[in-house]
mmCIF file of C-alpha atoms and ligand atoms in Angstrom:
data_model
loop_
_atom_site.group_PDB
_atom_site.id
_atom_site.type_symbol
_atom_site.label_atom_id
_atom_site.label_comp_id
_atom_site.label_asym_id
_atom_site.label_seq_id
_atom_site.Cartn_x
_atom_site.Cartn_y
_atom_site.Cartn_z
ATOM 1 C CA UNK A 10 17.196 22.862 -5.096
ATOM 2 C CA UNK A 11 14.010 23.309 -2.509
ATOM 3 C CA UNK A 12 15.799 22.363 1.229
ATOM 4 C CA UNK A 13 13.441 19.290 2.310
ATOM 5 C CA UNK A 14 12.914 18.541 6.129
ATOM 6 C CA UNK A 15 13.487 14.797 5.616
ATOM 7 C CA UNK A 16 12.897 13.792 8.837
ATOM 8 C CA UNK A 17 9.318 15.481 9.356
ATOM 9 C CA UNK A 18 8.221 14.981 5.598
ATOM 10 C CA UNK A 19 4.395 14.302 5.660
ATOM 11 C CA UNK A 20 2.984 11.014 3.831
ATOM 12 C CA UNK A 21 1.660 13.999 0.875
ATOM 13 C CA UNK A 22 2.364 15.208 -2.276
ATOM 14 C CA UNK A 23 5.113 16.828 -3.236
ATOM 15 C CA UNK A 24 6.015 18.086 -6.529
ATOM 16 C CA UNK A 25 9.119 16.327 -8.468
ATOM 17 C CA UNK A 26 10.710 17.097 -11.561
ATOM 18 C CA UNK A 27 8.937 14.469 -13.777
ATOM 19 C CA UNK A 28 6.559 11.518 -14.649
ATOM 20 C CA UNK A 29 6.002 9.233 -17.214
ATOM 21 C CA UNK A 30 3.325 8.804 -19.541
ATOM 22 C CA UNK A 31 2.136 5.825 -22.063
ATOM 23 C CA UNK A 32 -1.136 5.454 -24.079
ATOM 24 C CA UNK A 33 -2.938 2.538 -24.907
ATOM 25 C CA UNK A 34 -4.808 2.738 -28.553
ATOM 26 C CA UNK A 35 -5.548 0.696 -31.514
ATOM 27 C CA UNK A 36 -4.937 -2.454 -29.180
ATOM 28 C CA UNK A 37 -1.393 -1.602 -28.733
ATOM 29 C CA UNK A 38 0.681 0.453 -25.999
ATOM 30 C CA UNK A 39 2.697 3.460 -27.202
ATOM 31 C CA UNK A 40 6.002 5.066 -26.018
ATOM 32 C CA UNK A 41 6.884 5.794 -22.746
ATOM 33 C CA UNK A 42 7.046 9.817 -22.308
ATOM 34 C CA UNK A 43 8.372 11.680 -20.135
ATOM 35 C CA UNK A 44 6.398 15.118 -18.516
ATOM 36 C CA UNK A 45 7.562 17.857 -16.620
ATOM 37 C CA UNK A 46 3.614 18.808 -16.056
ATOM 38 C CA UNK A 47 1.542 17.543 -13.052
ATOM 39 C CA UNK A 48 -1.912 17.847 -14.819
ATOM 40 C CA UNK A 49 -3.207 15.692 -17.323
ATOM 41 C CA UNK A 50 -5.796 16.604 -20.145
ATOM 42 C CA UNK A 51 -8.707 13.819 -19.991
ATOM 43 C CA UNK A 52 -12.006 13.468 -21.874
ATOM 44 C CA UNK A 53 -15.115 14.481 -20.224
ATOM 45 C CA UNK A 54 -16.514 11.268 -21.002
ATOM 46 C CA UNK A 55 -13.731 9.004 -19.701
ATOM 47 C CA UNK A 56 -14.839 5.712 -18.051
ATOM 48 C CA UNK A 57 -12.073 6.387 -15.338
ATOM 49 C CA UNK A 58 -13.899 9.616 -14.513
ATOM 50 C CA UNK A 59 -17.449 8.267 -14.352
ATOM 51 C CA UNK A 60 -17.328 4.342 -13.940
ATOM 52 C CA UNK A 61 -14.212 4.042 -11.740
ATOM 53 C CA UNK A 62 -12.177 2.609 -14.431
ATOM 54 C CA UNK A 63 -8.943 2.959 -12.934
ATOM 55 C CA UNK A 64 -6.339 1.085 -10.465
ATOM 56 C CA UNK A 65 -2.910 1.986 -8.953
ATOM 57 C CA UNK A 66 -0.067 0.881 -7.110
ATOM 58 C CA UNK A 67 1.891 2.143 -4.317
ATOM 59 C CA UNK A 68 5.692 0.937 -3.877
ATOM 60 C CA UNK A 69 8.612 2.636 -2.738
ATOM 61 C CA UNK A 70 12.311 3.475 -3.565
ATOM 62 C CA UNK A 71 14.977 3.539 -0.437
ATOM 63 C CA UNK A 72 18.395 5.126 -0.438
ATOM 64 C CA UNK A 73 20.890 2.605 0.942
ATOM 65 C CA UNK A 74 23.737 3.331 3.334
ATOM 66 C CA UNK A 75 25.931 2.620 0.283
ATOM 67 C CA UNK A 76 24.589 5.642 -1.970
ATOM 68 C CA UNK A 77 22.208 3.032 -4.345
ATOM 69 C CA UNK A 78 18.749 3.703 -4.654
ATOM 70 C CA UNK A 79 16.754 0.383 -4.542
ATOM 71 C CA UNK A 80 13.125 -0.398 -5.461
ATOM 72 C CA UNK A 81 11.352 -2.988 -3.493
ATOM 73 C CA UNK A 82 9.509 -6.036 -5.124
ATOM 74 C CA UNK A 83 8.687 -4.083 -8.172
ATOM 75 C CA UNK A 84 7.573 -7.341 -9.669
ATOM 76 C CA UNK A 85 4.770 -7.918 -7.055
ATOM 77 C CA UNK A 86 3.293 -4.344 -8.104
ATOM 78 C CA UNK A 87 3.521 -5.314 -11.348
ATOM 79 C CA UNK A 88 1.536 -8.451 -11.125
ATOM 80 C CA UNK A 89 -0.931 -6.726 -8.695
ATOM 81 C CA UNK A 90 -1.597 -4.008 -11.444
ATOM 82 C CA UNK A 91 -2.330 -6.436 -14.248
ATOM 83 C CA UNK A 92 -4.963 -8.401 -11.457
ATOM 84 C CA UNK A 93 -6.465 -4.948 -10.968
ATOM 85 C CA UNK A 94 -6.669 -4.066 -14.468
ATOM 86 C CA UNK A 95 -8.412 -7.548 -15.501
ATOM 87 C CA UNK A 96 -10.268 -6.847 -12.304
ATOM 88 C CA UNK A 97 -12.135 -3.968 -14.125
ATOM 89 C CA UNK A 98 -11.820 -4.853 -17.743
ATOM 90 C CA UNK A 99 -8.537 -2.208 -18.462
ATOM 91 C CA UNK A 100 -5.696 -3.487 -20.986
ATOM 92 C CA UNK A 101 -3.365 -4.610 -18.497
ATOM 93 C CA UNK A 102 0.304 -2.589 -18.287
ATOM 94 C CA UNK A 103 2.874 -5.621 -19.569
ATOM 95 C CA UNK A 104 5.282 -6.250 -16.968
ATOM 96 C CA UNK A 105 8.545 -4.543 -18.832
ATOM 97 C CA UNK A 106 6.653 -1.727 -19.574
ATOM 98 C CA UNK A 107 5.625 -1.007 -15.890
ATOM 99 C CA UNK A 108 9.310 -1.728 -14.899
ATOM 100 C CA UNK A 109 10.513 0.722 -17.325
ATOM 101 C CA UNK A 110 8.171 3.263 -16.622
ATOM 102 C CA UNK A 111 9.035 2.958 -12.484
ATOM 103 C CA UNK A 112 12.594 2.707 -12.996
ATOM 104 C CA UNK A 113 12.448 5.956 -15.533
ATOM 105 C CA UNK A 114 10.394 7.984 -13.097
ATOM 106 C CA UNK A 115 12.853 7.322 -10.017
ATOM 107 C CA UNK A 116 15.919 8.024 -11.857
ATOM 108 C CA UNK A 117 14.799 11.055 -13.474
ATOM 109 C CA UNK A 118 13.998 12.218 -9.850
ATOM 110 C CA UNK A 119 16.703 10.578 -7.910
ATOM 111 C CA UNK A 120 17.589 14.131 -6.162
ATOM 112 C CA UNK A 121 13.961 13.558 -4.399
ATOM 113 C CA UNK A 122 15.086 10.249 -2.898
ATOM 114 C CA UNK A 123 15.403 10.939 0.684
ATOM 115 C CA UNK A 124 18.887 10.112 2.338
ATOM 116 C CA UNK A 125 19.627 7.109 4.114
ATOM 117 C CA UNK A 126 18.926 7.256 7.796
ATOM 118 C CA UNK A 127 15.841 10.183 7.175
ATOM 119 C CA UNK A 128 13.092 7.348 7.615
ATOM 120 C CA UNK A 129 11.739 8.927 4.670
ATOM 121 C CA UNK A 130 11.487 7.285 1.260
ATOM 122 C CA UNK A 131 10.397 7.913 -2.598
ATOM 123 C CA UNK A 132 6.957 6.584 -2.796
ATOM 124 C CA UNK A 133 6.126 5.568 -6.482
ATOM 125 C CA UNK A 134 2.605 5.864 -7.481
ATOM 126 C CA UNK A 135 1.565 3.845 -10.828
ATOM 127 C CA UNK A 136 -1.942 4.654 -12.145
ATOM 128 C CA UNK A 137 -4.147 3.241 -15.076
ATOM 129 C CA UNK A 138 -6.961 4.567 -16.187
ATOM 130 C CA UNK A 139 -9.961 4.520 -19.046
ATOM 131 C CA UNK A 140 -8.707 7.739 -20.701
ATOM 132 C CA UNK A 141 -11.233 6.722 -23.923
ATOM 133 C CA UNK A 142 -14.905 8.062 -24.187
ATOM 134 C CA UNK A 143 -18.155 6.095 -23.260
ATOM 135 C CA UNK A 144 -21.127 7.000 -22.030
ATOM 136 C CA UNK A 145 -22.932 3.457 -21.843
ATOM 137 C CA UNK A 146 -21.459 1.352 -18.871
ATOM 138 C CA UNK A 147 -18.229 -0.787 -20.829
ATOM 139 C CA UNK A 148 -14.923 -0.914 -20.651
ATOM 140 C CA UNK A 149 -13.052 1.828 -22.469
ATOM 141 C CA UNK A 150 -11.270 1.008 -26.132
ATOM 142 C CA UNK A 151 -8.411 3.666 -24.688
ATOM 143 C CA UNK A 152 -6.149 3.768 -21.437
ATOM 144 C CA UNK A 153 -3.511 6.001 -20.235
ATOM 145 C CA UNK A 154 -0.720 4.783 -17.566
ATOM 146 C CA UNK A 155 1.163 6.982 -15.535
ATOM 147 C CA UNK A 156 4.121 7.088 -13.138
ATOM 148 C CA UNK A 157 4.622 9.569 -10.460
ATOM 149 C CA UNK A 158 6.826 9.910 -7.567
ATOM 150 C CA UNK A 159 7.097 11.996 -4.078
ATOM 151 C CA UNK A 160 9.067 12.027 -1.245
ATOM 152 C CA UNK A 161 7.173 10.840 1.913
ATOM 153 C CA UNK A 162 7.340 10.211 5.694
ATOM 154 C CA UNK A 163 5.637 7.641 7.582
ATOM 155 C CA UNK A 164 1.855 7.407 6.924
ATOM 156 C CA UNK A 165 0.976 6.537 10.519
ATOM 157 C CA UNK A 166 2.932 9.593 12.157
ATOM 158 C CA UNK A 167 5.619 8.470 14.228
ATOM 159 C CA UNK A 168 7.423 5.797 12.584
ATOM 160 C CA UNK A 169 7.319 2.836 14.594
ATOM 161 C CA UNK A 170 4.626 4.820 17.365
ATOM 162 C CA UNK A 171 1.668 2.580 18.133
ATOM 163 C CA UNK A 172 -1.990 3.887 16.938
ATOM 164 C CA UNK A 173 -5.302 3.350 18.032
ATOM 165 C CA UNK A 174 -7.717 1.842 15.792
ATOM 166 C CA UNK A 175 -11.584 1.468 15.524
ATOM 167 C CA UNK A 176 -13.678 -1.345 14.313
ATOM 168 C CA UNK A 177 -16.213 0.023 12.072
ATOM 169 C CA UNK A 178 -19.474 -1.891 11.904
ATOM 170 C CA UNK A 179 -21.562 0.617 9.933
ATOM 171 C CA UNK A 180 -19.725 0.653 6.647
ATOM 172 C CA UNK A 181 -18.264 -2.206 4.186
ATOM 173 C CA UNK A 182 -15.140 -1.155 2.102
ATOM 174 C CA UNK A 183 -16.126 -3.824 -0.237
ATOM 175 C CA UNK A 184 -18.258 -6.905 -1.101
ATOM 176 C CA UNK A 185 -17.214 -10.582 -0.377
ATOM 177 C CA UNK A 186 -17.426 -11.031 -4.681
ATOM 178 C CA UNK A 187 -16.844 -7.486 -5.314
ATOM 179 C CA UNK A 188 -13.498 -5.565 -6.151
ATOM 180 C CA UNK A 189 -11.811 -5.766 -2.620
ATOM 181 C CA UNK A 190 -8.823 -7.476 -3.799
ATOM 182 C CA UNK A 191 -7.648 -5.420 -6.530
ATOM 183 C CA UNK A 192 -6.403 -1.868 -5.950
ATOM 184 C CA UNK A 193 -8.931 0.203 -7.613
ATOM 185 C CA UNK A 194 -10.364 3.600 -6.685
ATOM 186 C CA UNK A 195 -13.491 2.855 -5.909
ATOM 187 C CA UNK A 196 -12.654 0.695 -2.673
ATOM 188 C CA UNK A 197 -10.982 3.815 -1.568
ATOM 189 C CA UNK A 198 -14.142 5.962 -2.218
ATOM 190 C CA UNK A 199 -16.038 3.063 -0.105
ATOM 191 C CA UNK A 200 -13.937 3.368 2.673
ATOM 192 C CA UNK A 201 -13.677 6.848 3.258
ATOM 193 C CA UNK A 202 -16.719 7.478 5.537
ATOM 194 C CA UNK A 203 -15.311 4.992 7.565
ATOM 195 C CA UNK A 204 -11.693 6.221 7.872
ATOM 196 C CA UNK A 205 -13.298 9.692 8.488
ATOM 197 C CA UNK A 206 -15.237 8.713 11.146
ATOM 198 C CA UNK A 207 -12.419 6.856 12.649
ATOM 199 C CA UNK A 208 -9.861 10.036 12.302
ATOM 200 C CA UNK A 209 -12.554 12.547 13.659
ATOM 201 C CA UNK A 210 -12.885 10.444 16.707
ATOM 202 C CA UNK A 211 -8.966 10.454 17.348
ATOM 203 C CA UNK A 212 -8.189 7.002 15.652
ATOM 204 C CA UNK A 213 -5.313 6.146 13.467
ATOM 205 C CA UNK A 214 -7.873 4.341 11.038
ATOM 206 C CA UNK A 215 -10.584 1.855 11.301
ATOM 207 C CA UNK A 216 -10.579 -1.853 11.090
ATOM 208 C CA UNK A 217 -13.200 -3.017 8.445
ATOM 209 C CA UNK A 218 -14.545 -6.648 9.322
ATOM 210 C CA UNK A 219 -15.379 -9.144 6.572
ATOM 211 C CA UNK A 220 -18.945 -7.769 4.953
ATOM 212 C CA UNK A 221 -20.882 -10.867 4.725
ATOM 213 C CA UNK A 222 -20.975 -12.010 8.512
ATOM 214 C CA UNK A 223 -19.181 -9.222 10.468
ATOM 215 C CA UNK A 224 -17.478 -11.679 12.345
ATOM 216 C CA UNK A 225 -14.052 -11.912 11.046
ATOM 217 C CA UNK A 226 -11.208 -8.986 10.528
ATOM 218 C CA UNK A 227 -10.588 -7.840 7.407
ATOM 219 C CA UNK A 228 -8.011 -4.960 7.057
ATOM 220 C CA UNK A 229 -6.757 -2.000 8.434
ATOM 221 C CA UNK A 230 -7.866 1.126 6.660
ATOM 222 C CA UNK A 231 -5.131 1.156 3.636
ATOM 223 C CA UNK A 232 -2.904 -1.514 5.668
ATOM 224 C CA UNK A 233 -3.290 -5.683 6.378
ATOM 225 C CA UNK A 234 -3.802 -6.317 9.861
ATOM 226 C CA UNK A 235 -1.863 -9.025 11.762
ATOM 227 C CA UNK A 236 -1.936 -10.385 15.125
ATOM 228 C CA UNK A 237 0.777 -12.254 17.248
ATOM 229 C CA UNK A 238 0.886 -15.213 19.947
ATOM 230 C CA UNK A 239 2.509 -17.911 21.004
ATOM 231 C CA UNK A 240 5.296 -16.822 18.323
ATOM 232 C CA UNK A 241 2.914 -16.945 15.569
ATOM 233 C CA UNK A 242 2.363 -14.552 13.189
ATOM 234 C CA UNK A 243 -1.330 -14.414 12.136
ATOM 235 C CA UNK A 244 -2.958 -12.346 9.551
ATOM 236 C CA UNK A 245 -6.359 -12.345 7.744
ATOM 237 C CA UNK A 246 -7.538 -14.915 4.904
ATOM 238 C CA UNK A 247 -10.396 -13.000 3.332
ATOM 239 C CA UNK A 248 -11.853 -12.789 -0.149
ATOM 240 C CA UNK A 249 -12.294 -8.910 -0.267
ATOM 241 C CA UNK A 250 -8.935 -7.709 1.190
ATOM 242 C CA UNK A 251 -5.798 -6.189 -1.079
ATOM 243 C CA UNK A 252 -3.050 -9.067 -1.043
ATOM 244 C CA UNK A 253 -0.572 -6.681 0.969
ATOM 245 C CA UNK A 254 3.067 -7.559 -0.381
ATOM 246 C CA UNK A 255 4.610 -6.091 2.641
ATOM 247 C CA UNK A 256 1.940 -8.488 4.564
ATOM 248 C CA UNK A 257 3.443 -11.494 2.143
ATOM 249 C CA UNK A 258 7.141 -10.177 3.012
ATOM 250 C CA UNK A 259 6.776 -10.137 6.938
ATOM 251 C CA UNK A 260 5.370 -13.615 6.555
ATOM 252 C CA UNK A 261 8.498 -14.787 4.719
ATOM 253 C CA UNK A 262 10.481 -12.467 7.494
ATOM 254 C CA UNK A 263 8.668 -14.122 10.332
ATOM 255 C CA UNK A 264 10.107 -17.753 9.032
ATOM 256 C CA UNK A 265 13.369 -16.573 8.502
ATOM 257 C CA UNK A 266 13.115 -15.484 12.286
ATOM 258 C CA UNK A 267 11.942 -18.618 13.831
ATOM 259 C CA UNK A 268 8.294 -17.593 14.083
ATOM 260 C CA UNK A 269 5.188 -19.645 13.002
ATOM 261 C CA UNK A 270 2.724 -18.488 10.606
ATOM 262 C CA UNK A 271 -0.895 -18.445 9.587
ATOM 263 C CA UNK A 272 -2.929 -17.060 6.936
ATOM 264 C CA UNK A 273 -6.723 -17.478 8.015
ATOM 265 C CA UNK A 274 -9.903 -16.121 8.821
ATOM 266 C CA UNK A 275 -9.463 -13.813 12.407
ATOM 267 C CA UNK A 276 -12.820 -14.081 14.518
ATOM 268 C CA UNK A 277 -13.337 -10.395 16.024
ATOM 269 C CA UNK A 278 -12.916 -11.987 19.696
ATOM 270 C CA UNK A 279 -9.982 -13.711 18.705
ATOM 271 C CA UNK A 280 -8.189 -10.120 19.341
ATOM 272 C CA UNK A 281 -8.444 -10.711 23.108
ATOM 273 C CA UNK A 282 -5.985 -13.332 22.834
ATOM 274 C CA UNK A 283 -3.434 -11.371 20.644
ATOM 275 C CA UNK A 284 -0.292 -10.602 22.642
ATOM 276 C CA UNK A 285 1.018 -8.254 19.968
ATOM 277 C CA UNK A 286 -1.164 -6.727 16.814
ATOM 278 C CA UNK A 287 -0.074 -4.160 13.769
ATOM 279 C CA UNK A 288 -0.948 -2.859 10.915
ATOM 280 C CA UNK A 289 1.196 -3.183 7.307
ATOM 281 C CA UNK A 290 1.647 -1.897 4.196
ATOM 282 C CA UNK A 291 3.812 -0.182 1.803
ATOM 283 C CA UNK A 292 2.663 3.355 3.628
ATOM 284 C CA UNK A 293 2.180 2.366 6.855
ATOM 285 C CA UNK A 294 5.275 0.011 6.544
ATOM 286 C CA UNK A 295 4.412 -1.830 10.278
ATOM 287 C CA UNK A 296 2.235 0.333 12.420
ATOM 288 C CA UNK A 297 2.226 -1.382 15.934
ATOM 289 C CA UNK A 298 -1.231 -1.320 17.029
ATOM 290 C CA UNK A 299 -1.694 -0.105 20.692
ATOM 291 C CA UNK A 300 -5.343 -0.525 21.245
ATOM 292 C CA UNK A 301 -8.309 -1.657 19.093
ATOM 293 C CA UNK A 302 -11.817 -0.103 20.234
ATOM 294 C CA UNK A 303 -15.182 -1.720 19.078
ATOM 295 C CA UNK A 304 -17.484 1.088 20.209
ATOM 296 C CA UNK A 305 -20.498 -0.727 18.858
ATOM 297 C CA UNK A 306 -20.479 -3.927 21.609
ATOM 298 C CA UNK A 307 -18.146 -1.503 24.036
ATOM 299 C CA UNK A 308 -14.921 -3.558 23.815
ATOM 300 C CA UNK A 309 -11.300 -2.602 23.998
ATOM 301 C CA UNK A 310 -8.391 -4.618 23.135
ATOM 302 C CA UNK A 311 -5.033 -3.744 24.093
ATOM 303 C CA UNK A 312 -1.512 -4.580 23.258
ATOM 304 C CA UNK A 313 1.439 -2.389 23.968
ATOM 305 C CA UNK A 314 2.491 -1.523 27.211
ATOM 306 C CA UNK A 315 3.590 2.048 28.264
ATOM 307 C CA UNK A 316 3.037 2.975 24.687
ATOM 308 C CA UNK A 317 5.766 0.788 23.592
ATOM 309 C CA UNK A 318 5.516 -1.659 20.477
ATOM 310 C CA UNK A 319 6.218 -5.435 21.278
ATOM 311 C CA UNK A 320 9.416 -7.483 20.769
ATOM 312 C CA UNK A 321 7.974 -9.531 17.767
ATOM 313 C CA UNK A 322 7.008 -6.710 16.241
ATOM 314 C CA UNK A 323 9.823 -4.604 16.389
ATOM 315 C CA UNK A 324 12.067 -7.643 15.239
ATOM 316 C CA UNK A 325 10.022 -7.771 12.362
ATOM 317 C CA UNK A 326 10.177 -4.163 11.525
ATOM 318 C CA UNK A 327 13.988 -3.684 11.978
ATOM 319 C CA UNK A 328 14.451 -6.899 9.650
ATOM 320 C CA UNK A 329 11.755 -5.360 7.012
ATOM 321 C CA UNK A 330 13.434 -1.741 7.257
ATOM 322 C CA UNK A 331 16.861 -3.028 7.291
ATOM 323 C CA UNK A 332 16.574 -4.913 4.112
ATOM 324 C CA UNK A 333 14.715 -1.885 2.411
ATOM 325 C CA UNK A 334 17.569 0.359 3.337
ATOM 326 C CA UNK A 335 20.140 -1.766 2.700
ATOM 327 C CA UNK A 336 21.285 -2.124 6.029
ATOM 328 C CA UNK A 337 20.409 -5.911 6.299
ATOM 329 C CA UNK A 338 21.402 -8.446 4.000
ATOM 330 C CA UNK A 339 18.888 -8.501 1.228
ATOM 331 C CA UNK A 340 18.423 -12.848 1.697
ATOM 332 C CA UNK A 341 15.097 -12.838 -0.102
ATOM 333 C CA UNK A 342 16.285 -10.994 -3.595
ATOM 334 C CA UNK A 343 13.544 -8.150 -2.855
ATOM 335 C CA UNK A 344 15.589 -5.078 -3.854
ATOM 336 C CA UNK A 345 16.471 -3.972 -7.311
ATOM 337 C CA UNK A 346 18.971 -1.475 -7.912
ATOM 338 C CA UNK A 347 18.411 1.786 -9.840
ATOM 339 C CA UNK A 348 21.013 2.117 -12.222
HETATM 340 C C1 PLP B 10 -6.579 -1.863 1.103
HETATM 341 C C2 PLP B 10 -5.208 -1.941 1.286
HETATM 342 N N1 PLP B 10 -4.704 -3.008 2.274
HETATM 343 C C3 PLP B 10 -3.265 -3.164 2.038
HETATM 344 C C4 PLP B 10 -2.370 -2.340 1.647
HETATM 345 C C5 PLP B 10 -1.018 -2.723 1.829
HETATM 346 O O1 PLP B 10 -0.467 -3.354 0.693
HETATM 347 P P1 PLP B 10 1.359 -3.255 0.398
HETATM 348 O O2 PLP B 10 2.015 -3.733 1.511
HETATM 349 O O3 PLP B 10 1.126 -4.088 -0.748
HETATM 350 O O4 PLP B 10 1.585 -1.842 0.173
HETATM 351 C C6 PLP B 10 -2.672 -1.250 0.833
HETATM 352 C C7 PLP B 10 -1.701 -0.382 0.353
HETATM 353 O O5 PLP B 10 -0.691 0.093 0.815
HETATM 354 C C8 PLP B 10 -4.170 -1.210 0.796
HETATM 355 O O6 PLP B 10 -4.469 0.158 -0.030
#
């Protein structure tokens, strides 16, 4: 078997042994199939290719201290994929089918689950797309569901190392009544100009403002935003952001450690009042924000002293990662063992 440098894994694709596939045809889902190919045969007129009729999920499996592999909150990802499917008029993947495909993909690739303590994990990527042929703009009548896995290190390099973010005012990721709340590829294509610009200028990612008024914080590239002040965890309410499962979990963790929580609109000017700020998501876990630069109005908001994350951010991070790695009791019942 390949020797991986588990502690220095990139957030990228590494080939594993198997992936799981399932087709929706004639109004019903077929049997799950196991494949060892990294490729798919796709019709040249598939709606997934032409009209962006596709959705995906991102979730992780972790190796516990006890040598058991556990998946974090898979039921929430299953629900979100159903919501995304409905959002772009695809056949939804039933929860039980989703569970079976995810757990089988992890089990068959268990040798790729990074060891406890490495800081790496097994990223799980469920994917659903319109595979039926159409030329007019309408939903396909056939769909393909795939689950592949790949071992990953942290998305923002350096684990809990703070990152710098840039506010982007000249690109919108999603419209208020558009598809921003769904995890569909089109939102990511729309975000690329801003993300590439931020990266080219040396930032970890971009912060999108609300598309309607450019007054409120939406989200941070592929992660949700949170700010902390006066022992309160504050995160944006918006009709155009992805409802992050990590963020939902951090709200519960914050309450469990005696913090207040608020989900509401966050005006850009409020950035100057936060004691700490961060980006959160499956890939990002928690990436503390060192500073946010708003180049168009010449403003800089700084959060970290000596490049170190704040105390509240660290507490939230340690409890979340502790639960995921089986180091801290799973008081919320979020982890499901892979058997
Ligand atoms: C746009 C966007 N926002 C937020 C998140 C975080 O969501 P989750 O915590 O469910 O991974 C993601 C995915 O990681 C994302 O792609």
